[in-house]
Short mmCIF file of C-alpha atoms in Angstrom, two decimals:
data_model
loop_
_atom_site.label_atom_id
_atom_site.label_comp_id
_atom_site.label_asym_id
_atom_site.label_seq_id
_atom_site.Cartn_x
_atom_site.Cartn_y
_atom_site.Cartn_z
CA UNK A 1 88.92 114.53 111.42
CA UNK A 2 86.30 112.04 110.25
CA UNK A 3 82.84 112.03 111.77
CA UNK A 4 79.96 109.59 111.76
CA UNK A 5 76.91 108.77 113.80
CA UNK A 6 77.22 105.60 115.83
CA UNK A 7 74.53 103.48 117.39
CA UNK A 8 71.69 105.49 118.84
CA UNK A 9 73.00 108.68 117.21
CA UNK A 10 76.26 108.63 119.20
CA UNK A 11 78.93 110.50 117.31
CA UNK A 12 82.08 108.77 116.08
CA UNK A 13 85.19 110.76 115.20
CA UNK A 14 88.88 110.11 114.72
CA UNK A 15 92.10 111.88 113.86
CA UNK A 16 95.18 109.88 112.82
CA UNK A 17 98.19 112.09 112.21
CA UNK A 18 101.85 112.90 112.73
CA UNK A 19 103.38 115.92 114.44
CA UNK A 20 106.48 117.02 112.54
CA UNK A 21 108.36 117.78 115.75
CA UNK A 22 107.93 114.22 117.04
CA UNK A 23 109.60 111.97 114.43
CA UNK A 24 108.97 108.26 114.74
CA UNK A 25 105.49 108.70 116.20
CA UNK A 26 101.93 108.42 114.91
CA UNK A 27 99.01 109.73 116.95
CA UNK A 28 95.38 108.64 116.99
CA UNK A 29 92.66 110.28 119.06
CA UNK A 30 89.17 108.93 118.53
CA UNK A 31 85.74 107.99 119.80
CA UNK A 32 84.37 104.79 118.30
CA UNK A 33 80.96 103.21 118.83
CA UNK A 34 80.21 100.81 116.00
CA UNK A 35 83.70 100.65 114.54
CA UNK A 36 85.59 97.40 115.08
CA UNK A 37 89.24 96.76 114.29
CA UNK A 38 89.80 93.37 112.65
CA UNK A 39 92.80 91.25 113.55
CA UNK A 40 95.92 93.16 112.60
CA UNK A 41 99.38 94.05 113.87
CA UNK A 42 101.69 97.07 113.87
CA UNK A 43 105.29 97.59 112.78
CA UNK A 44 105.92 99.49 116.00
CA UNK A 45 104.45 99.73 119.49
CA UNK A 46 101.05 100.80 120.83
CA UNK A 47 100.61 102.90 123.99
CA UNK A 48 96.92 103.81 124.38
CA UNK A 49 95.10 105.71 127.12
CA UNK A 50 91.38 104.99 127.30
CA UNK A 51 89.61 108.20 128.30
CA UNK A 52 85.96 107.11 128.16
CA UNK A 53 83.78 104.03 127.84
CA UNK A 54 85.31 100.55 127.51
CA UNK A 55 87.65 99.21 124.83
CA UNK A 56 87.68 95.44 124.39
CA UNK A 57 90.99 94.20 122.96
CA UNK A 58 91.38 90.67 121.63
CA UNK A 59 94.97 89.51 122.13
CA UNK A 60 96.51 86.08 121.54
CA UNK A 61 94.85 83.76 124.03
CA UNK A 62 92.78 86.31 125.93
CA UNK A 63 90.65 89.45 125.89
CA UNK A 64 91.16 92.56 128.02
CA UNK A 65 88.66 95.30 128.81
CA UNK A 66 90.21 98.74 129.28
CA UNK A 67 88.39 101.67 130.86
CA UNK A 68 89.31 105.24 131.88
CA UNK A 69 92.61 105.48 133.72
CA UNK A 70 94.04 102.40 132.06
CA UNK A 71 96.85 102.15 129.51
CA UNK A 72 96.99 99.47 126.83
CA UNK A 73 100.48 98.29 125.79
CA UNK A 74 101.05 96.21 122.65
CA UNK A 75 104.36 95.09 121.19
CA UNK A 76 105.26 95.10 117.48
CA UNK A 77 103.72 92.38 115.32
CA UNK A 78 101.33 91.20 118.04
CA UNK A 79 97.99 90.43 116.35
CA UNK A 80 94.96 91.96 118.05
CA UNK A 81 91.41 93.17 117.53
CA UNK A 82 89.51 96.03 119.15
CA UNK A 83 85.87 96.89 119.62
CA UNK A 84 83.53 98.71 121.97
CA UNK A 85 82.89 96.93 125.24
CA UNK A 86 79.82 99.01 126.13
CA UNK A 87 76.99 100.50 124.02
CA UNK A 88 78.39 104.03 124.24
CA UNK A 89 81.68 102.88 122.73
CA UNK A 90 85.10 104.06 123.83
CA UNK A 91 87.34 107.09 123.50
CA UNK A 92 91.09 106.99 123.62
CA UNK A 93 94.35 108.77 122.89
CA UNK A 94 96.90 106.48 121.29
CA UNK A 95 100.63 106.75 120.64
CA UNK A 96 102.27 104.59 117.97
CA UNK A 97 106.02 104.97 118.64
CA UNK A 98 108.41 103.35 116.18
CA UNK A 99 110.88 100.67 117.22
CA UNK A 100 113.67 103.21 116.77
CA UNK A 101 112.06 105.68 119.18
CA UNK A 102 111.46 103.04 121.85
CA UNK A 103 115.02 101.72 121.50
CA UNK A 104 116.43 105.26 121.73
CA UNK A 105 114.62 105.97 125.00
CA UNK A 106 115.54 102.52 126.37
CA UNK A 107 119.21 103.23 125.68
CA UNK A 108 118.94 106.64 127.35
CA UNK A 109 117.48 105.25 130.58
CA UNK A 110 119.91 102.32 130.46
CA UNK A 111 117.77 99.80 132.33
CA UNK A 112 117.06 97.33 129.49
CA UNK A 113 119.29 95.18 127.33
CA UNK A 114 118.39 94.15 123.83
CA UNK A 115 115.15 95.10 122.10
CA UNK A 116 112.60 96.16 124.73
CA UNK A 117 109.12 94.69 124.92
CA UNK A 118 106.17 95.34 127.18
CA UNK A 119 105.49 92.63 129.76
CA UNK A 120 101.90 93.76 130.48
CA UNK A 121 99.12 94.35 127.97
CA UNK A 122 96.96 96.58 130.19
CA UNK A 123 97.78 98.52 133.36
CA UNK A 124 95.86 100.82 135.67
CA UNK A 125 97.83 104.06 135.57
CA UNK A 126 95.71 107.22 135.75
CA UNK A 127 98.80 109.43 135.90
CA UNK A 128 100.36 107.82 132.84
CA UNK A 129 97.02 107.92 131.03
CA UNK A 130 96.69 111.64 131.72
CA UNK A 131 100.22 112.26 130.45
CA UNK A 132 99.38 110.51 127.17
CA UNK A 133 96.41 112.79 126.62
CA UNK A 134 98.61 115.78 127.42
CA UNK A 135 101.05 114.72 124.69
CA UNK A 136 98.17 114.91 122.22
CA UNK A 137 97.10 118.32 123.51
CA UNK A 138 100.64 119.69 123.33
CA UNK A 139 101.12 118.38 119.78
CA UNK A 140 97.78 119.79 118.66
CA UNK A 141 98.74 123.16 120.17
CA UNK A 142 102.12 123.10 118.40
CA UNK A 143 104.04 123.03 121.68
CA UNK A 144 107.01 120.93 120.58
CA UNK A 145 108.99 121.26 123.80
CA UNK A 146 106.12 120.04 125.99
CA UNK A 147 105.10 117.29 123.57
CA UNK A 148 108.62 115.86 123.27
CA UNK A 149 109.27 116.12 127.00
CA UNK A 150 106.01 114.39 127.90
CA UNK A 151 106.49 111.72 125.23
CA UNK A 152 109.91 110.70 126.50
CA UNK A 153 108.63 110.73 130.04
CA UNK A 154 105.70 108.44 129.21
CA UNK A 155 107.86 106.01 127.23
CA UNK A 156 110.46 105.91 130.01
CA UNK A 157 107.69 105.34 132.59
CA UNK A 158 106.30 102.38 130.67
CA UNK A 159 109.70 100.87 129.95
CA UNK A 160 110.99 101.11 133.52
CA UNK A 161 107.80 99.71 135.02
CA UNK A 162 106.40 97.30 132.45
CA UNK A 163 109.09 96.12 130.04
CA UNK A 164 111.77 93.50 129.51
CA UNK A 165 113.47 91.87 126.52
CA UNK A 166 111.09 91.62 123.55
CA UNK A 167 109.99 87.97 123.27
CA UNK A 168 110.38 86.27 119.90
CA UNK A 169 107.51 84.33 118.35
CA UNK A 170 108.67 80.85 117.35
CA UNK A 171 107.07 77.75 115.86
CA UNK A 172 108.31 74.30 116.73
CA UNK A 173 109.66 72.06 113.95
CA UNK A 174 109.87 72.74 110.23
CA UNK A 175 106.58 74.64 110.22
CA UNK A 176 108.28 77.83 111.37
CA UNK A 177 110.52 77.95 108.30
CA UNK A 178 107.55 77.24 106.03
CA UNK A 179 105.51 80.04 107.64
CA UNK A 180 108.36 82.52 107.25
CA UNK A 181 108.86 81.50 103.60
CA UNK A 182 105.13 81.82 102.92
CA UNK A 183 105.10 85.28 104.47
CA UNK A 184 108.03 86.36 102.28
CA UNK A 185 106.30 85.05 99.16
CA UNK A 186 103.06 86.84 100.00
CA UNK A 187 104.98 90.06 100.63
CA UNK A 188 106.76 89.71 97.29
CA UNK A 189 103.58 88.88 95.34
CA UNK A 190 101.24 91.14 97.24
CA UNK A 191 99.44 92.42 94.13
CA UNK A 192 98.89 88.92 92.69
CA UNK A 193 99.18 86.36 95.49
CA UNK A 194 98.98 82.57 95.04
CA UNK A 195 96.21 80.49 96.57
CA UNK A 196 96.88 78.58 99.78
CA UNK A 197 97.18 75.35 97.78
CA UNK A 198 99.65 76.92 95.34
CA UNK A 199 101.63 78.43 98.19
CA UNK A 200 101.86 75.09 99.98
CA UNK A 201 102.87 73.29 96.77
CA UNK A 202 105.72 75.75 96.18
CA UNK A 203 106.99 75.13 99.70
CA UNK A 204 106.57 71.37 99.54
CA UNK A 205 104.02 71.09 102.31
CA UNK A 206 100.26 70.62 102.66
CA UNK A 207 97.75 73.50 102.80
CA UNK A 208 96.53 72.48 106.26
CA UNK A 209 100.05 72.16 107.70
CA UNK A 210 101.02 75.54 106.25
CA UNK A 211 97.85 77.20 107.56
CA UNK A 212 98.47 75.79 111.05
CA UNK A 213 102.12 76.88 111.09
CA UNK A 214 101.31 80.35 109.75
CA UNK A 215 98.59 80.96 112.33
CA UNK A 216 100.84 79.72 115.12
CA UNK A 217 103.68 82.03 114.13
CA UNK A 218 101.81 85.17 113.02
CA UNK A 219 98.56 84.89 114.95
CA UNK A 220 96.31 85.00 111.89
CA UNK A 221 95.70 83.02 108.68
CA UNK A 222 97.60 84.01 105.51
CA UNK A 223 94.70 85.85 103.88
CA UNK A 224 94.16 88.03 106.98
CA UNK A 225 97.87 88.73 107.21
CA UNK A 226 97.92 89.69 103.51
CA UNK A 227 95.10 92.22 103.94
CA UNK A 228 96.94 93.77 106.88
CA UNK A 229 100.20 93.84 104.90
CA UNK A 230 98.46 95.51 101.96
CA UNK A 231 97.09 98.23 104.24
CA UNK A 232 100.53 98.78 105.77
CA UNK A 233 102.08 99.14 102.31
CA UNK A 234 99.26 101.46 101.25
CA UNK A 235 100.07 103.66 104.25
CA UNK A 236 103.71 103.89 103.14
CA UNK A 237 102.60 104.86 99.65
CA UNK A 238 100.20 107.49 100.99
CA UNK A 239 102.98 108.82 103.23
CA UNK A 240 105.09 109.24 100.07
CA UNK A 241 102.32 111.21 98.35
CA UNK A 242 100.69 108.49 96.24
CA UNK A 243 96.98 109.01 95.52
CA UNK A 244 94.63 106.49 97.19
CA UNK A 245 93.41 105.07 93.86
CA UNK A 246 96.95 104.37 92.68
CA UNK A 247 97.93 102.94 96.06
CA UNK A 248 94.95 100.59 95.96
CA UNK A 249 95.99 99.03 92.64
CA UNK A 250 99.67 98.87 93.59
CA UNK A 251 99.09 96.80 96.71
CA UNK A 252 96.55 94.46 95.09
CA UNK A 253 93.13 95.80 96.05
CA UNK A 254 90.61 95.72 93.21
CA UNK A 255 89.85 99.45 93.40
CA UNK A 256 89.81 102.44 95.75
CA UNK A 257 86.53 101.49 97.52
CA UNK A 258 88.12 98.10 98.30
CA UNK A 259 91.11 99.91 99.83
CA UNK A 260 88.82 102.37 101.64
CA UNK A 261 86.92 99.56 103.36
CA UNK A 262 89.94 97.66 104.67
CA UNK A 263 92.06 100.74 105.37
CA UNK A 264 89.32 102.36 107.47
CA UNK A 265 88.71 99.18 109.44
CA UNK A 266 92.40 98.64 110.26
CA UNK A 267 93.76 102.20 110.57
CA UNK A 268 90.61 103.79 111.98
CA UNK A 269 90.26 106.60 109.42
CA UNK A 270 89.66 106.58 105.62
CA UNK A 271 92.75 106.77 103.37
CA UNK A 272 91.70 110.18 102.06
CA UNK A 273 91.64 111.67 105.56
CA UNK A 274 94.90 109.92 106.40
CA UNK A 275 96.60 111.39 103.31
CA UNK A 276 95.24 114.89 103.96
CA UNK A 277 96.80 114.89 107.43
CA UNK A 278 100.13 113.73 105.98
CA UNK A 279 99.97 116.40 103.28
CA UNK A 280 99.18 119.12 105.81
CA UNK A 281 102.16 118.10 107.94
CA UNK A 282 104.45 118.04 104.90
CA UNK A 283 103.36 121.57 103.96
CA UNK A 284 103.92 122.70 107.55
CA UNK A 285 107.43 121.19 107.58
CA UNK A 286 108.36 122.89 104.30
CA UNK A 287 107.05 126.24 105.50
CA UNK A 288 109.01 125.94 108.74
CA UNK A 289 112.20 125.04 106.86
CA UNK A 290 111.74 128.03 104.56
CA UNK A 291 111.35 130.37 107.53
CA UNK A 292 114.44 128.91 109.20
CA UNK A 293 116.43 129.25 105.97
CA UNK A 294 115.36 132.89 105.60
CA UNK A 295 116.37 133.60 109.18
CA UNK A 296 119.82 132.08 108.60
CA UNK A 297 120.43 134.17 105.45
CA UNK A 298 118.95 137.44 106.74
CA UNK A 299 121.53 140.32 106.82
CA UNK A 300 122.90 140.99 110.27
CA UNK A 301 123.16 144.79 109.83
CA UNK A 302 120.21 145.86 112.02
CA UNK A 303 121.22 143.52 114.79
CA UNK A 304 124.77 144.83 114.72
CA UNK A 305 123.57 148.44 114.81
CA UNK A 306 121.41 147.64 117.82
CA UNK A 307 124.39 146.05 119.52
CA UNK A 308 126.45 149.16 118.73
CA UNK A 309 123.77 151.39 120.22
CA UNK A 310 123.81 149.29 123.38
CA UNK A 311 127.58 149.67 123.57
CA UNK A 312 127.20 153.45 123.26
CA UNK A 313 124.68 153.55 126.05
CA UNK A 314 127.02 151.55 128.31
CA UNK A 315 129.81 154.04 127.64
#
């Protein structure tokens, strides 16, 4: 768990991790004061309970201020920023469920058709907010049954009350196709991307037209999107066990400090701390599997003798 001193000596800390018993979910619990999240998006969903202070979230077209008792809901690929809305910062417990997890719960409750999406970006829900913090506590305590039960309850609560079909982002005219093609090219050439002028020339359009179409479709200019995409890919590499220095070069950052700076700003913790949490969970999973395997192969003699003794007593 990283620590730092914020403005006026106020302590900042954060833990970004996964609980092996809750697949398809990332967890972040933190208190930020000076830290600001630049414009970025997520592959999956965001369900965040603010537990102290004020979080100010910049969403497309508007800004929301979330305080204690509120829950922030963000759909996949929605660009947003976050920062403290008061001098003392904000504290929150965040769930990052995958698309697969959300879809699974939506199918179980049977009230939504198609891919679900949140229809509100912030709600006042003290009960739901408390349940989100309890998921974190249960996971941190290793209580898989409680954590999984609470998680599915929270997701079902949000989907039944504040969800509908996931809206698709579209761009009118030919610009949409150009933006999508530019995104694919940047993804393919992440480590050595073309300039905006080169990108536009390859697609047969002008730099300004491409920039406008890209921002309209993805909510950020190409260079901002590329930084976010590099951090996302670096996370996948770290999840697979790649060292931060190697991940930095692979995704196109100049060196590890360059990765550290952008990764920390977007993810909320440094890549080293992120990888340590992933490594710890991997070790825990392997240890648990070994114990389970040993239990399955353990001779049944003593158990059978005990059963025989019980039969004798009954007779």
